[in-house]
Amino acid sequence: MGTRPRPASTPRLESPRHQVKYWLLHSGPDHRGARAFGVSRHASKRRLPHGRDVSVGRVHSQRTMAAYLRVATAFAEWCHERHGIKSVPEQLKHAEWAQEWLDERGLAPATRAGYLSALLKLVEVVCPGRRQRWLSLRDELPGRRAPGNRAWPPEDVNRLVAHVAARDSELGLILRVLDATGLRVGEVVRHPTHWHHALHAGQVRDDHLWVIGKGGKERVVSLPPALARELAARAAGREPAALLFDATSRRLYHRVGRVCAELGIRRDGPHALRYSYAQRERERLLAQGLEPAEADRLVSERLGHARRRITRLYTATRSG
């Protein structure tokens, strides 16, 4: 005798873990969960002039998906154990339980915000009408503390780049790009396991780069003439959809760390060049007579930040 098929919109109440996976990965009403992770939130794609097919809209990486699943599952299992509620939709009626769960874990404000982002994604799929209440939990968190001045002094940057370039010309060129543009490392070179933001040959245009940053957001970044000519020559021998650099971020971080130790430069990764760029660019704009608010806005645009307050973490010049 065949079993009666269960409705597609309602998961069996097996365990909180299975329910979370159902909602976030497999289905949920109107397949919202399937659209939330791993693929574009918009079905359409278009071919950009530099030859890459990219999704139009925000794309969640596999690492983000795994982290959200881990956090949402831990919360659902805690609710079942602590409050005896097995149904995830019922659990999400109680936003105060999330506050209680986070308090027990003793997390820093930035980490709490990340955990709440994972739970918000679950709320958006399961019960979008309650999103505003959950969003207020994240808004009530204290602001992120500036990490101190991570920027290297110009003389240290010059020594670092020269020393790396002498041993590995490709890594030296990558460091020059990071220093001149303030790009994220992942917007220039590929990660060992993913490359969807890394520069491709077709993104080199005359004296600028067409960059695809976080969330699939595009921006145009100007290049110094000498650097533009070097990148154009490198791109000329590659297909438009081919990666511009063969190096990985892991190789870059490893070499920078070793050279910092050898030269006695404060130990940090190549991301510190983004801080150096932000502070140098803001000082240049202020010297041109721009108001601080306008200088901050322009630096924020050039860094690809969606929120101005994130840019202020990069331009802060106080010591750690």
PDB file of C-alpha atoms in Angstrom:
ATOM      1  CA  MET A   1       0.000   0.000   0.000  1.00  0.00           C
ATOM      2  CA  GLY A   2       1.444   3.378  -0.994  1.00  0.00           C
ATOM      3  CA  THR A   3       1.971   6.081   1.572  1.00  0.00           C
ATOM      4  CA  ARG A   4       0.034   9.285   1.384  1.00  0.00           C
ATOM      5  CA  PRO A   5       2.298  12.104   0.104  1.00  0.00           C
ATOM      6  CA  ARG A   6       2.778  14.954   2.536  1.00  0.00           C
ATOM      7  CA  PRO A   7       2.029  18.525   1.419  1.00  0.00           C
ATOM      8  CA  ALA A   8       5.035  20.211  -0.217  1.00  0.00           C
ATOM      9  CA  SER A   9       4.702  23.292   1.990  1.00  0.00           C
ATOM     10  CA  THR A  10       4.869  21.520   5.360  1.00  0.00           C
ATOM     11  CA  PRO A  11       7.893  19.561   6.615  1.00  0.00           C
ATOM     12  CA  ARG A  12       7.503  16.612   8.943  1.00  0.00           C
ATOM     13  CA  LEU A  13       8.249  17.533  12.543  1.00  0.00           C
ATOM     14  CA  GLU A  14      11.177  15.163  12.801  1.00  0.00           C
ATOM     15  CA  SER A  15      13.867  17.289  14.387  1.00  0.00           C
ATOM     16  CA  PRO A  16      14.715  21.000  14.474  1.00  0.00           C
ATOM     17  CA  ARG A  17      17.808  20.229  12.385  1.00  0.00           C
ATOM     18  CA  HIS A  18      15.774  18.689   9.561  1.00  0.00           C
ATOM     19  CA  GLN A  19      13.288  21.540   9.663  1.00  0.00           C
ATOM     20  CA  VAL A  20      15.996  24.182   9.368  1.00  0.00           C
ATOM     21  CA  LYS A  21      17.514  22.398   6.386  1.00  0.00           C
ATOM     22  CA  TYR A  22      14.066  22.128   4.804  1.00  0.00           C
ATOM     23  CA  TRP A  23      13.302  25.809   5.180  1.00  0.00           C
ATOM     24  CA  LEU A  24      16.694  27.216   4.210  1.00  0.00           C
ATOM     25  CA  LEU A  25      17.868  24.804   1.554  1.00  0.00           C
ATOM     26  CA  HIS A  26      15.147  22.767  -0.044  1.00  0.00           C
ATOM     27  CA  SER A  27      11.861  24.529  -0.223  1.00  0.00           C
ATOM     28  CA  GLY A  28       9.650  26.503   2.096  1.00  0.00           C
ATOM     29  CA  PRO A  29       6.657  28.420   0.730  1.00  0.00           C
ATOM     30  CA  ASP A  30       7.196  29.433  -2.901  1.00  0.00           C
ATOM     31  CA  HIS A  31      10.697  27.957  -2.729  1.00  0.00           C
ATOM     32  CA  ARG A  32      12.017  31.024  -0.903  1.00  0.00           C
ATOM     33  CA  GLY A  33      14.631  28.915   0.838  1.00  0.00           C
ATOM     34  CA  ALA A  34      15.945  27.498  -2.417  1.00  0.00           C
ATOM     35  CA  ARG A  35      16.432  31.025  -3.711  1.00  0.00           C
ATOM     36  CA  ALA A  36      18.086  32.280  -0.537  1.00  0.00           C
ATOM     37  CA  PHE A  37      21.271  30.257  -0.737  1.00  0.00           C
ATOM     38  CA  GLY A  38      23.791  29.230  -3.308  1.00  0.00           C
ATOM     39  CA  VAL A  39      22.031  30.854  -6.267  1.00  0.00           C
ATOM     40  CA  SER A  40      20.970  34.339  -7.218  1.00  0.00           C
ATOM     41  CA  ARG A  41      17.853  35.745  -5.634  1.00  0.00           C
ATOM     42  CA  HIS A  42      16.920  36.756  -9.175  1.00  0.00           C
ATOM     43  CA  ALA A  43      16.551  34.069 -11.791  1.00  0.00           C
ATOM     44  CA  SER A  44      17.869  36.103 -14.698  1.00  0.00           C
ATOM     45  CA  LYS A  45      21.507  36.357 -15.681  1.00  0.00           C
ATOM     46  CA  ARG A  46      23.229  38.638 -18.134  1.00  0.00           C
ATOM     47  CA  ARG A  47      26.585  38.644 -19.827  1.00  0.00           C
ATOM     48  CA  LEU A  48      28.673  41.630 -18.802  1.00  0.00           C
ATOM     49  CA  PRO A  49      30.954  43.274 -21.382  1.00  0.00           C
ATOM     50  CA  HIS A  50      34.041  41.703 -19.823  1.00  0.00           C
ATOM     51  CA  GLY A  51      32.768  38.266 -20.790  1.00  0.00           C
ATOM     52  CA  ARG A  52      31.528  36.816 -17.490  1.00  0.00           C
ATOM     53  CA  ASP A  53      28.075  35.454 -16.770  1.00  0.00           C
ATOM     54  CA  VAL A  54      27.043  36.801 -13.394  1.00  0.00           C
ATOM     55  CA  SER A  55      23.799  36.602 -11.491  1.00  0.00           C
ATOM     56  CA  VAL A  56      21.860  39.819 -11.227  1.00  0.00           C
ATOM     57  CA  GLY A  57      21.328  40.296  -7.523  1.00  0.00           C
ATOM     58  CA  ARG A  58      22.917  39.114  -4.327  1.00  0.00           C
ATOM     59  CA  VAL A  59      24.590  35.724  -4.294  1.00  0.00           C
ATOM     60  CA  HIS A  60      25.276  33.953  -1.003  1.00  0.00           C
ATOM     61  CA  SER A  61      28.532  32.041  -0.966  1.00  0.00           C
ATOM     62  CA  GLN A  62      28.804  28.447   0.143  1.00  0.00           C
ATOM     63  CA  ARG A  63      30.648  29.523   3.280  1.00  0.00           C
ATOM     64  CA  THR A  64      27.833  31.902   4.213  1.00  0.00           C
ATOM     65  CA  MET A  65      25.289  29.161   3.606  1.00  0.00           C
ATOM     66  CA  ALA A  66      27.156  26.743   5.872  1.00  0.00           C
ATOM     67  CA  ALA A  67      27.531  29.346   8.628  1.00  0.00           C
ATOM     68  CA  TYR A  68      23.841  30.310   8.522  1.00  0.00           C
ATOM     69  CA  LEU A  69      22.800  26.680   8.649  1.00  0.00           C
ATOM     70  CA  ARG A  70      25.059  26.022  11.632  1.00  0.00           C
ATOM     71  CA  VAL A  71      23.760  28.987  13.640  1.00  0.00           C
ATOM     72  CA  ALA A  72      20.082  28.488  12.789  1.00  0.00           C
ATOM     73  CA  THR A  73      20.297  24.782  13.649  1.00  0.00           C
ATOM     74  CA  ALA A  74      21.982  25.469  16.986  1.00  0.00           C
ATOM     75  CA  PHE A  75      19.256  27.951  17.920  1.00  0.00           C
ATOM     76  CA  ALA A  76      16.422  25.621  16.886  1.00  0.00           C
ATOM     77  CA  GLU A  77      17.864  22.726  18.866  1.00  0.00           C
ATOM     78  CA  TRP A  78      18.353  24.990  21.908  1.00  0.00           C
ATOM     79  CA  CYS A  79      14.703  26.124  21.712  1.00  0.00           C
ATOM     80  CA  HIS A  80      13.568  22.506  21.607  1.00  0.00           C
ATOM     81  CA  GLU A  81      15.688  21.558  24.585  1.00  0.00           C
ATOM     82  CA  ARG A  82      15.054  24.668  26.693  1.00  0.00           C
ATOM     83  CA  HIS A  83      11.407  25.473  25.898  1.00  0.00           C
ATOM     84  CA  GLY A  84      10.095  22.144  24.621  1.00  0.00           C
ATOM     85  CA  ILE A  85       8.958  23.575  21.283  1.00  0.00           C
ATOM     86  CA  LYS A  86       9.871  21.394  18.326  1.00  0.00           C
ATOM     87  CA  SER A  87       8.253  23.378  15.519  1.00  0.00           C
ATOM     88  CA  VAL A  88      10.619  25.984  14.043  1.00  0.00           C
ATOM     89  CA  PRO A  89       7.774  28.325  12.949  1.00  0.00           C
ATOM     90  CA  GLU A  90       6.483  28.266  16.554  1.00  0.00           C
ATOM     91  CA  GLN A  91       9.983  28.961  17.893  1.00  0.00           C
ATOM     92  CA  LEU A  92      10.312  32.051  15.694  1.00  0.00           C
ATOM     93  CA  LYS A  93       7.271  33.607  17.346  1.00  0.00           C
ATOM     94  CA  HIS A  94       9.545  34.298  20.320  1.00  0.00           C
ATOM     95  CA  ALA A  95      12.263  36.755  19.364  1.00  0.00           C
ATOM     96  CA  GLU A  96      13.121  37.126  23.055  1.00  0.00           C
ATOM     97  CA  TRP A  97      14.386  33.547  23.035  1.00  0.00           C
ATOM     98  CA  ALA A  98      17.131  34.598  20.632  1.00  0.00           C
ATOM     99  CA  GLN A  99      18.208  37.263  23.114  1.00  0.00           C
ATOM    100  CA  GLU A 100      18.285  34.666  25.877  1.00  0.00           C
ATOM    101  CA  TRP A 101      20.247  32.221  23.702  1.00  0.00           C
ATOM    102  CA  LEU A 102      22.839  34.836  22.742  1.00  0.00           C
ATOM    103  CA  ASP A 103      23.224  36.010  26.350  1.00  0.00           C
ATOM    104  CA  GLU A 104      24.034  32.468  27.432  1.00  0.00           C
ATOM    105  CA  ARG A 105      26.777  32.222  24.826  1.00  0.00           C
ATOM    106  CA  GLY A 106      28.498  35.439  25.937  1.00  0.00           C
ATOM    107  CA  LEU A 107      29.273  36.640  22.405  1.00  0.00           C
ATOM    108  CA  ALA A 108      30.895  39.908  21.388  1.00  0.00           C
ATOM    109  CA  PRO A 109      28.552  42.459  19.714  1.00  0.00           C
ATOM    110  CA  ALA A 110      29.988  41.832  16.223  1.00  0.00           C
ATOM    111  CA  THR A 111      29.559  38.079  16.611  1.00  0.00           C
ATOM    112  CA  ARG A 112      26.031  38.516  17.962  1.00  0.00           C
ATOM    113  CA  ALA A 113      25.175  40.572  14.883  1.00  0.00           C
ATOM    114  CA  GLY A 114      26.424  37.765  12.646  1.00  0.00           C
ATOM    115  CA  TYR A 115      24.358  35.180  14.514  1.00  0.00           C
ATOM    116  CA  LEU A 116      21.272  37.381  14.278  1.00  0.00           C
ATOM    117  CA  SER A 117      21.823  37.725  10.518  1.00  0.00           C
ATOM    118  CA  ALA A 118      21.595  33.944  10.235  1.00  0.00           C
ATOM    119  CA  LEU A 119      18.373  33.860  12.265  1.00  0.00           C
ATOM    120  CA  LEU A 120      16.959  36.743  10.216  1.00  0.00           C
ATOM    121  CA  LYS A 121      17.465  34.710   7.065  1.00  0.00           C
ATOM    122  CA  LEU A 122      15.447  31.894   8.640  1.00  0.00           C
ATOM    123  CA  VAL A 123      12.729  34.357   9.677  1.00  0.00           C
ATOM    124  CA  GLU A 124      12.551  35.794   6.134  1.00  0.00           C
ATOM    125  CA  VAL A 125      11.824  32.348   4.749  1.00  0.00           C
ATOM    126  CA  VAL A 126       9.571  30.932   7.473  1.00  0.00           C
ATOM    127  CA  CYS A 127       7.620  33.949   8.713  1.00  0.00           C
ATOM    128  CA  PRO A 128       8.554  37.174   6.867  1.00  0.00           C
ATOM    129  CA  GLY A 129       5.840  39.083   8.714  1.00  0.00           C
ATOM    130  CA  ARG A 130       7.899  38.892  11.929  1.00  0.00           C
ATOM    131  CA  ARG A 131      11.104  40.185  10.352  1.00  0.00           C
ATOM    132  CA  GLN A 132      10.820  43.706  11.790  1.00  0.00           C
ATOM    133  CA  ARG A 133      10.690  42.440  15.360  1.00  0.00           C
ATOM    134  CA  TRP A 134      13.784  40.314  14.820  1.00  0.00           C
ATOM    135  CA  LEU A 135      15.547  43.112  12.987  1.00  0.00           C
ATOM    136  CA  SER A 136      15.141  45.348  16.044  1.00  0.00           C
ATOM    137  CA  LEU A 137      17.274  42.890  18.046  1.00  0.00           C
ATOM    138  CA  ARG A 138      20.210  43.531  15.735  1.00  0.00           C
ATOM    139  CA  ASP A 139      19.606  47.292  15.689  1.00  0.00           C
ATOM    140  CA  GLU A 140      19.786  47.372  19.495  1.00  0.00           C
ATOM    141  CA  LEU A 141      23.342  46.018  19.520  1.00  0.00           C
ATOM    142  CA  PRO A 142      26.160  48.481  20.365  1.00  0.00           C
ATOM    143  CA  GLY A 143      28.203  49.720  17.434  1.00  0.00           C
ATOM    144  CA  ARG A 144      31.307  47.922  16.318  1.00  0.00           C
ATOM    145  CA  ARG A 145      34.481  49.232  17.939  1.00  0.00           C
ATOM    146  CA  ALA A 146      37.123  50.557  15.579  1.00  0.00           C
ATOM    147  CA  PRO A 147      39.975  48.035  15.437  1.00  0.00           C
ATOM    148  CA  GLY A 148      42.676  50.704  15.573  1.00  0.00           C
ATOM    149  CA  ASN A 149      44.900  51.955  12.812  1.00  0.00           C
ATOM    150  CA  ARG A 150      45.809  48.928  10.699  1.00  0.00           C
ATOM    151  CA  ALA A 151      47.337  51.030   7.931  1.00  0.00           C
ATOM    152  CA  TRP A 152      51.046  50.564   7.277  1.00  0.00           C
ATOM    153  CA  PRO A 153      53.220  53.701   6.962  1.00  0.00           C
ATOM    154  CA  PRO A 154      54.073  54.517   3.310  1.00  0.00           C
ATOM    155  CA  GLU A 155      57.726  53.587   3.797  1.00  0.00           C
ATOM    156  CA  ASP A 156      56.732  50.145   5.102  1.00  0.00           C
ATOM    157  CA  VAL A 157      54.388  49.635   2.150  1.00  0.00           C
ATOM    158  CA  ASN A 158      57.170  50.497  -0.293  1.00  0.00           C
ATOM    159  CA  ARG A 159      59.613  48.127   1.406  1.00  0.00           C
ATOM    160  CA  LEU A 160      57.052  45.327   1.510  1.00  0.00           C
ATOM    161  CA  VAL A 161      56.040  45.641  -2.139  1.00  0.00           C
ATOM    162  CA  ALA A 162      59.651  45.890  -3.354  1.00  0.00           C
ATOM    163  CA  HIS A 163      60.741  42.863  -1.322  1.00  0.00           C
ATOM    164  CA  VAL A 164      57.819  40.706  -2.483  1.00  0.00           C
ATOM    165  CA  ALA A 165      58.223  41.786  -6.121  1.00  0.00           C
ATOM    166  CA  ALA A 166      61.901  40.863  -6.082  1.00  0.00           C
ATOM    167  CA  ARG A 167      60.974  37.259  -5.282  1.00  0.00           C
ATOM    168  CA  ASP A 168      57.631  36.940  -7.083  1.00  0.00           C
ATOM    169  CA  SER A 169      56.725  39.482  -9.754  1.00  0.00           C
ATOM    170  CA  GLU A 170      53.070  38.414  -9.902  1.00  0.00           C
ATOM    171  CA  LEU A 171      52.529  38.866  -6.161  1.00  0.00           C
ATOM    172  CA  GLY A 172      54.366  42.186  -6.326  1.00  0.00           C
ATOM    173  CA  LEU A 173      51.966  43.373  -9.042  1.00  0.00           C
ATOM    174  CA  ILE A 174      48.979  42.218  -6.997  1.00  0.00           C
ATOM    175  CA  LEU A 175      50.197  44.214  -3.983  1.00  0.00           C
ATOM    176  CA  ARG A 176      50.609  47.291  -6.167  1.00  0.00           C
ATOM    177  CA  VAL A 177      47.014  46.907  -7.368  1.00  0.00           C
ATOM    178  CA  LEU A 178      45.747  46.584  -3.788  1.00  0.00           C
ATOM    179  CA  ASP A 179      47.742  49.612  -2.657  1.00  0.00           C
ATOM    180  CA  ALA A 180      46.649  51.803  -5.577  1.00  0.00           C
ATOM    181  CA  THR A 181      42.952  50.904  -5.555  1.00  0.00           C
ATOM    182  CA  GLY A 182      41.968  49.799  -2.054  1.00  0.00           C
ATOM    183  CA  LEU A 183      40.287  46.681  -3.477  1.00  0.00           C
ATOM    184  CA  ARG A 184      39.517  43.699  -1.290  1.00  0.00           C
ATOM    185  CA  VAL A 185      41.919  40.803  -1.729  1.00  0.00           C
ATOM    186  CA  GLY A 186      39.042  38.632  -2.955  1.00  0.00           C
ATOM    187  CA  GLU A 187      38.229  41.211  -5.645  1.00  0.00           C
ATOM    188  CA  VAL A 188      41.687  40.745  -7.164  1.00  0.00           C
ATOM    189  CA  VAL A 189      42.769  37.122  -6.671  1.00  0.00           C
ATOM    190  CA  ARG A 190      40.848  33.915  -6.234  1.00  0.00           C
ATOM    191  CA  HIS A 191      40.331  32.043  -3.004  1.00  0.00           C
ATOM    192  CA  PRO A 192      41.505  28.409  -3.152  1.00  0.00           C
ATOM    193  CA  THR A 193      37.880  27.233  -3.286  1.00  0.00           C
ATOM    194  CA  HIS A 194      35.983  30.048  -5.040  1.00  0.00           C
ATOM    195  CA  TRP A 195      36.684  32.861  -7.471  1.00  0.00           C
ATOM    196  CA  HIS A 196      33.408  34.625  -8.273  1.00  0.00           C
ATOM    197  CA  HIS A 197      34.775  38.099  -7.330  1.00  0.00           C
ATOM    198  CA  ALA A 198      38.377  37.754  -8.587  1.00  0.00           C
ATOM    199  CA  LEU A 199      39.568  39.946 -11.470  1.00  0.00           C
ATOM    200  CA  HIS A 200      39.203  38.584 -14.999  1.00  0.00           C
ATOM    201  CA  ALA A 201      41.094  39.804 -18.013  1.00  0.00           C
ATOM    202  CA  GLY A 202      37.995  41.401 -19.521  1.00  0.00           C
ATOM    203  CA  GLN A 203      37.589  43.653 -16.475  1.00  0.00           C
ATOM    204  CA  VAL A 204      40.711  45.653 -17.371  1.00  0.00           C
ATOM    205  CA  ARG A 205      39.557  48.709 -19.329  1.00  0.00           C
ATOM    206  CA  ASP A 206      42.059  51.356 -20.433  1.00  0.00           C
ATOM    207  CA  ASP A 207      42.815  53.267 -17.224  1.00  0.00           C
ATOM    208  CA  HIS A 208      40.295  51.594 -14.921  1.00  0.00           C
ATOM    209  CA  LEU A 209      38.997  48.274 -13.597  1.00  0.00           C
ATOM    210  CA  TRP A 210      35.412  47.081 -13.667  1.00  0.00           C
ATOM    211  CA  VAL A 211      35.095  45.416 -10.261  1.00  0.00           C
ATOM    212  CA  ILE A 212      32.423  43.021  -9.028  1.00  0.00           C
ATOM    213  CA  GLY A 213      32.352  43.195  -5.236  1.00  0.00           C
ATOM    214  CA  LYS A 214      30.311  41.775  -2.410  1.00  0.00           C
ATOM    215  CA  GLY A 215      26.715  41.038  -3.262  1.00  0.00           C
ATOM    216  CA  GLY A 216      27.462  41.269  -6.989  1.00  0.00           C
ATOM    217  CA  LYS A 217      27.723  45.080  -6.763  1.00  0.00           C
ATOM    218  CA  GLU A 218      29.718  46.646  -9.571  1.00  0.00           C
ATOM    219  CA  ARG A 219      31.956  49.688  -9.429  1.00  0.00           C
ATOM    220  CA  VAL A 220      34.611  51.324 -11.591  1.00  0.00           C
ATOM    221  CA  VAL A 221      38.056  51.860 -10.045  1.00  0.00           C
ATOM    222  CA  SER A 222      40.650  54.194 -11.574  1.00  0.00           C
ATOM    223  CA  LEU A 223      44.260  53.099 -12.069  1.00  0.00           C
ATOM    224  CA  PRO A 224      47.547  55.034 -12.195  1.00  0.00           C
ATOM    225  CA  PRO A 225      48.776  55.172 -15.813  1.00  0.00           C
ATOM    226  CA  ALA A 226      51.856  52.966 -15.335  1.00  0.00           C
ATOM    227  CA  LEU A 227      49.876  50.308 -13.466  1.00  0.00           C
ATOM    228  CA  ALA A 228      47.092  50.453 -16.062  1.00  0.00           C
ATOM    229  CA  ARG A 229      49.583  49.722 -18.851  1.00  0.00           C
ATOM    230  CA  GLU A 230      51.005  46.718 -16.968  1.00  0.00           C
ATOM    231  CA  LEU A 231      47.565  45.246 -16.328  1.00  0.00           C
ATOM    232  CA  ALA A 232      46.480  45.867 -19.928  1.00  0.00           C
ATOM    233  CA  ALA A 233      49.564  44.051 -21.199  1.00  0.00           C
ATOM    234  CA  ARG A 234      48.866  41.145 -18.861  1.00  0.00           C
ATOM    235  CA  ALA A 235      45.206  40.965 -19.902  1.00  0.00           C
ATOM    236  CA  ALA A 236      46.046  41.113 -23.602  1.00  0.00           C
ATOM    237  CA  GLY A 237      47.366  37.571 -23.608  1.00  0.00           C
ATOM    238  CA  ARG A 238      44.294  36.069 -21.938  1.00  0.00           C
ATOM    239  CA  GLU A 239      40.699  35.365 -22.836  1.00  0.00           C
ATOM    240  CA  PRO A 240      38.262  37.964 -21.419  1.00  0.00           C
ATOM    241  CA  ALA A 241      36.690  35.391 -19.080  1.00  0.00           C
ATOM    242  CA  ALA A 242      40.067  34.080 -17.848  1.00  0.00           C
ATOM    243  CA  LEU A 243      41.413  35.007 -14.430  1.00  0.00           C
ATOM    244  CA  LEU A 244      43.860  37.907 -14.549  1.00  0.00           C
ATOM    245  CA  PHE A 245      46.143  36.416 -11.886  1.00  0.00           C
ATOM    246  CA  ASP A 246      47.127  32.804 -11.289  1.00  0.00           C
ATOM    247  CA  ALA A 247      48.021  33.329  -7.611  1.00  0.00           C
ATOM    248  CA  THR A 248      45.568  32.508  -4.819  1.00  0.00           C
ATOM    249  CA  SER A 249      44.790  34.583  -1.745  1.00  0.00           C
ATOM    250  CA  ARG A 250      46.405  31.892   0.411  1.00  0.00           C
ATOM    251  CA  ARG A 251      49.708  32.231  -1.437  1.00  0.00           C
ATOM    252  CA  LEU A 252      49.531  36.027  -1.131  1.00  0.00           C
ATOM    253  CA  TYR A 253      48.810  36.025   2.607  1.00  0.00           C
ATOM    254  CA  HIS A 254      51.564  33.498   3.246  1.00  0.00           C
ATOM    255  CA  ARG A 255      54.208  35.510   1.381  1.00  0.00           C
ATOM    256  CA  VAL A 256      53.190  38.832   2.960  1.00  0.00           C
ATOM    257  CA  GLY A 257      53.351  37.316   6.445  1.00  0.00           C
ATOM    258  CA  ARG A 258      56.832  35.953   5.852  1.00  0.00           C
ATOM    259  CA  VAL A 259      58.152  39.219   4.426  1.00  0.00           C
ATOM    260  CA  CYS A 260      56.693  41.240   7.314  1.00  0.00           C
ATOM    261  CA  ALA A 261      58.595  39.011   9.739  1.00  0.00           C
ATOM    262  CA  GLU A 262      61.822  39.330   7.752  1.00  0.00           C
ATOM    263  CA  LEU A 263      61.679  43.126   7.441  1.00  0.00           C
ATOM    264  CA  GLY A 264      60.384  43.852  10.944  1.00  0.00           C
ATOM    265  CA  ILE A 265      57.135  45.340   9.632  1.00  0.00           C
ATOM    266  CA  ARG A 266      54.086  45.108  11.874  1.00  0.00           C
ATOM    267  CA  ARG A 267      52.561  41.696  11.187  1.00  0.00           C
ATOM    268  CA  ASP A 268      49.341  41.914   9.190  1.00  0.00           C
ATOM    269  CA  GLY A 269      47.855  40.663   5.953  1.00  0.00           C
ATOM    270  CA  PRO A 270      47.457  42.387   2.582  1.00  0.00           C
ATOM    271  CA  HIS A 271      44.055  43.650   3.740  1.00  0.00           C
ATOM    272  CA  ALA A 272      46.000  46.310   5.672  1.00  0.00           C
ATOM    273  CA  LEU A 273      46.657  47.980   2.302  1.00  0.00           C
ATOM    274  CA  ARG A 274      42.915  48.711   2.121  1.00  0.00           C
ATOM    275  CA  TYR A 275      43.244  50.715   5.345  1.00  0.00           C
ATOM    276  CA  SER A 276      46.283  52.539   3.973  1.00  0.00           C
ATOM    277  CA  TYR A 277      44.392  53.426   0.798  1.00  0.00           C
ATOM    278  CA  ALA A 278      41.302  54.643   2.676  1.00  0.00           C
ATOM    279  CA  GLN A 279      43.278  56.981   4.930  1.00  0.00           C
ATOM    280  CA  ARG A 280      45.509  58.243   2.119  1.00  0.00           C
ATOM    281  CA  GLU A 281      42.539  58.895  -0.174  1.00  0.00           C
ATOM    282  CA  ARG A 282      40.576  60.720   2.518  1.00  0.00           C
ATOM    283  CA  GLU A 283      43.557  62.951   3.307  1.00  0.00           C
ATOM    284  CA  ARG A 284      43.965  63.740  -0.401  1.00  0.00           C
ATOM    285  CA  LEU A 285      40.297  64.698  -0.773  1.00  0.00           C
ATOM    286  CA  LEU A 286      40.398  66.907   2.321  1.00  0.00           C
ATOM    287  CA  ALA A 287      43.525  68.617   0.977  1.00  0.00           C
ATOM    288  CA  GLN A 288      41.549  69.442  -2.174  1.00  0.00           C
ATOM    289  CA  GLY A 289      39.073  71.368  -0.036  1.00  0.00           C
ATOM    290  CA  LEU A 290      36.232  68.855   0.252  1.00  0.00           C
ATOM    291  CA  GLU A 291      34.123  68.775   3.381  1.00  0.00           C
ATOM    292  CA  PRO A 292      34.729  65.759   5.664  1.00  0.00           C
ATOM    293  CA  ALA A 293      31.256  64.345   4.968  1.00  0.00           C
ATOM    294  CA  GLU A 294      31.789  64.521   1.208  1.00  0.00           C
ATOM    295  CA  ALA A 295      35.270  63.003   1.489  1.00  0.00           C
ATOM    296  CA  ASP A 296      33.846  60.143   3.548  1.00  0.00           C
ATOM    297  CA  ARG A 297      31.133  59.554   0.957  1.00  0.00           C
ATOM    298  CA  LEU A 298      33.625  59.349  -1.911  1.00  0.00           C
ATOM    299  CA  VAL A 299      35.971  57.039  -0.005  1.00  0.00           C
ATOM    300  CA  SER A 300      33.015  54.819   0.878  1.00  0.00           C
ATOM    301  CA  GLU A 301      32.030  54.563  -2.798  1.00  0.00           C
ATOM    302  CA  ARG A 302      35.569  53.728  -3.873  1.00  0.00           C
ATOM    303  CA  LEU A 303      35.874  51.018  -1.235  1.00  0.00           C
ATOM    304  CA  GLY A 304      32.540  49.531  -2.293  1.00  0.00           C
ATOM    305  CA  HIS A 305      30.926  49.919   1.129  1.00  0.00           C
ATOM    306  CA  ALA A 306      27.148  49.896   1.417  1.00  0.00           C
ATOM    307  CA  ARG A 307      27.269  51.597   4.838  1.00  0.00           C
ATOM    308  CA  ARG A 308      29.261  54.735   5.634  1.00  0.00           C
ATOM    309  CA  ARG A 309      29.924  53.635   9.195  1.00  0.00           C
ATOM    310  CA  ILE A 310      32.003  50.713   7.929  1.00  0.00           C
ATOM    311  CA  THR A 311      34.222  53.153   6.040  1.00  0.00           C
ATOM    312  CA  ARG A 312      34.885  55.065   9.266  1.00  0.00           C
ATOM    313  CA  LEU A 313      36.504  51.923  10.684  1.00  0.00           C
ATOM    314  CA  TYR A 314      39.052  52.125   7.864  1.00  0.00           C
ATOM    315  CA  THR A 315      39.716  55.854   8.060  1.00  0.00           C
ATOM    316  CA  ALA A 316      40.142  55.929  11.871  1.00  0.00           C
ATOM    317  CA  THR A 317      43.762  56.888  12.578  1.00  0.00           C
ATOM    318  CA  ARG A 318      43.926  56.350  16.309  1.00  0.00           C
ATOM    319  CA  SER A 319      46.325  53.748  17.612  1.00  0.00           C
ATOM    320  CA  GLY A 320      44.970  50.299  18.636  1.00  0.00           C
TER     321      GLY A 320
END
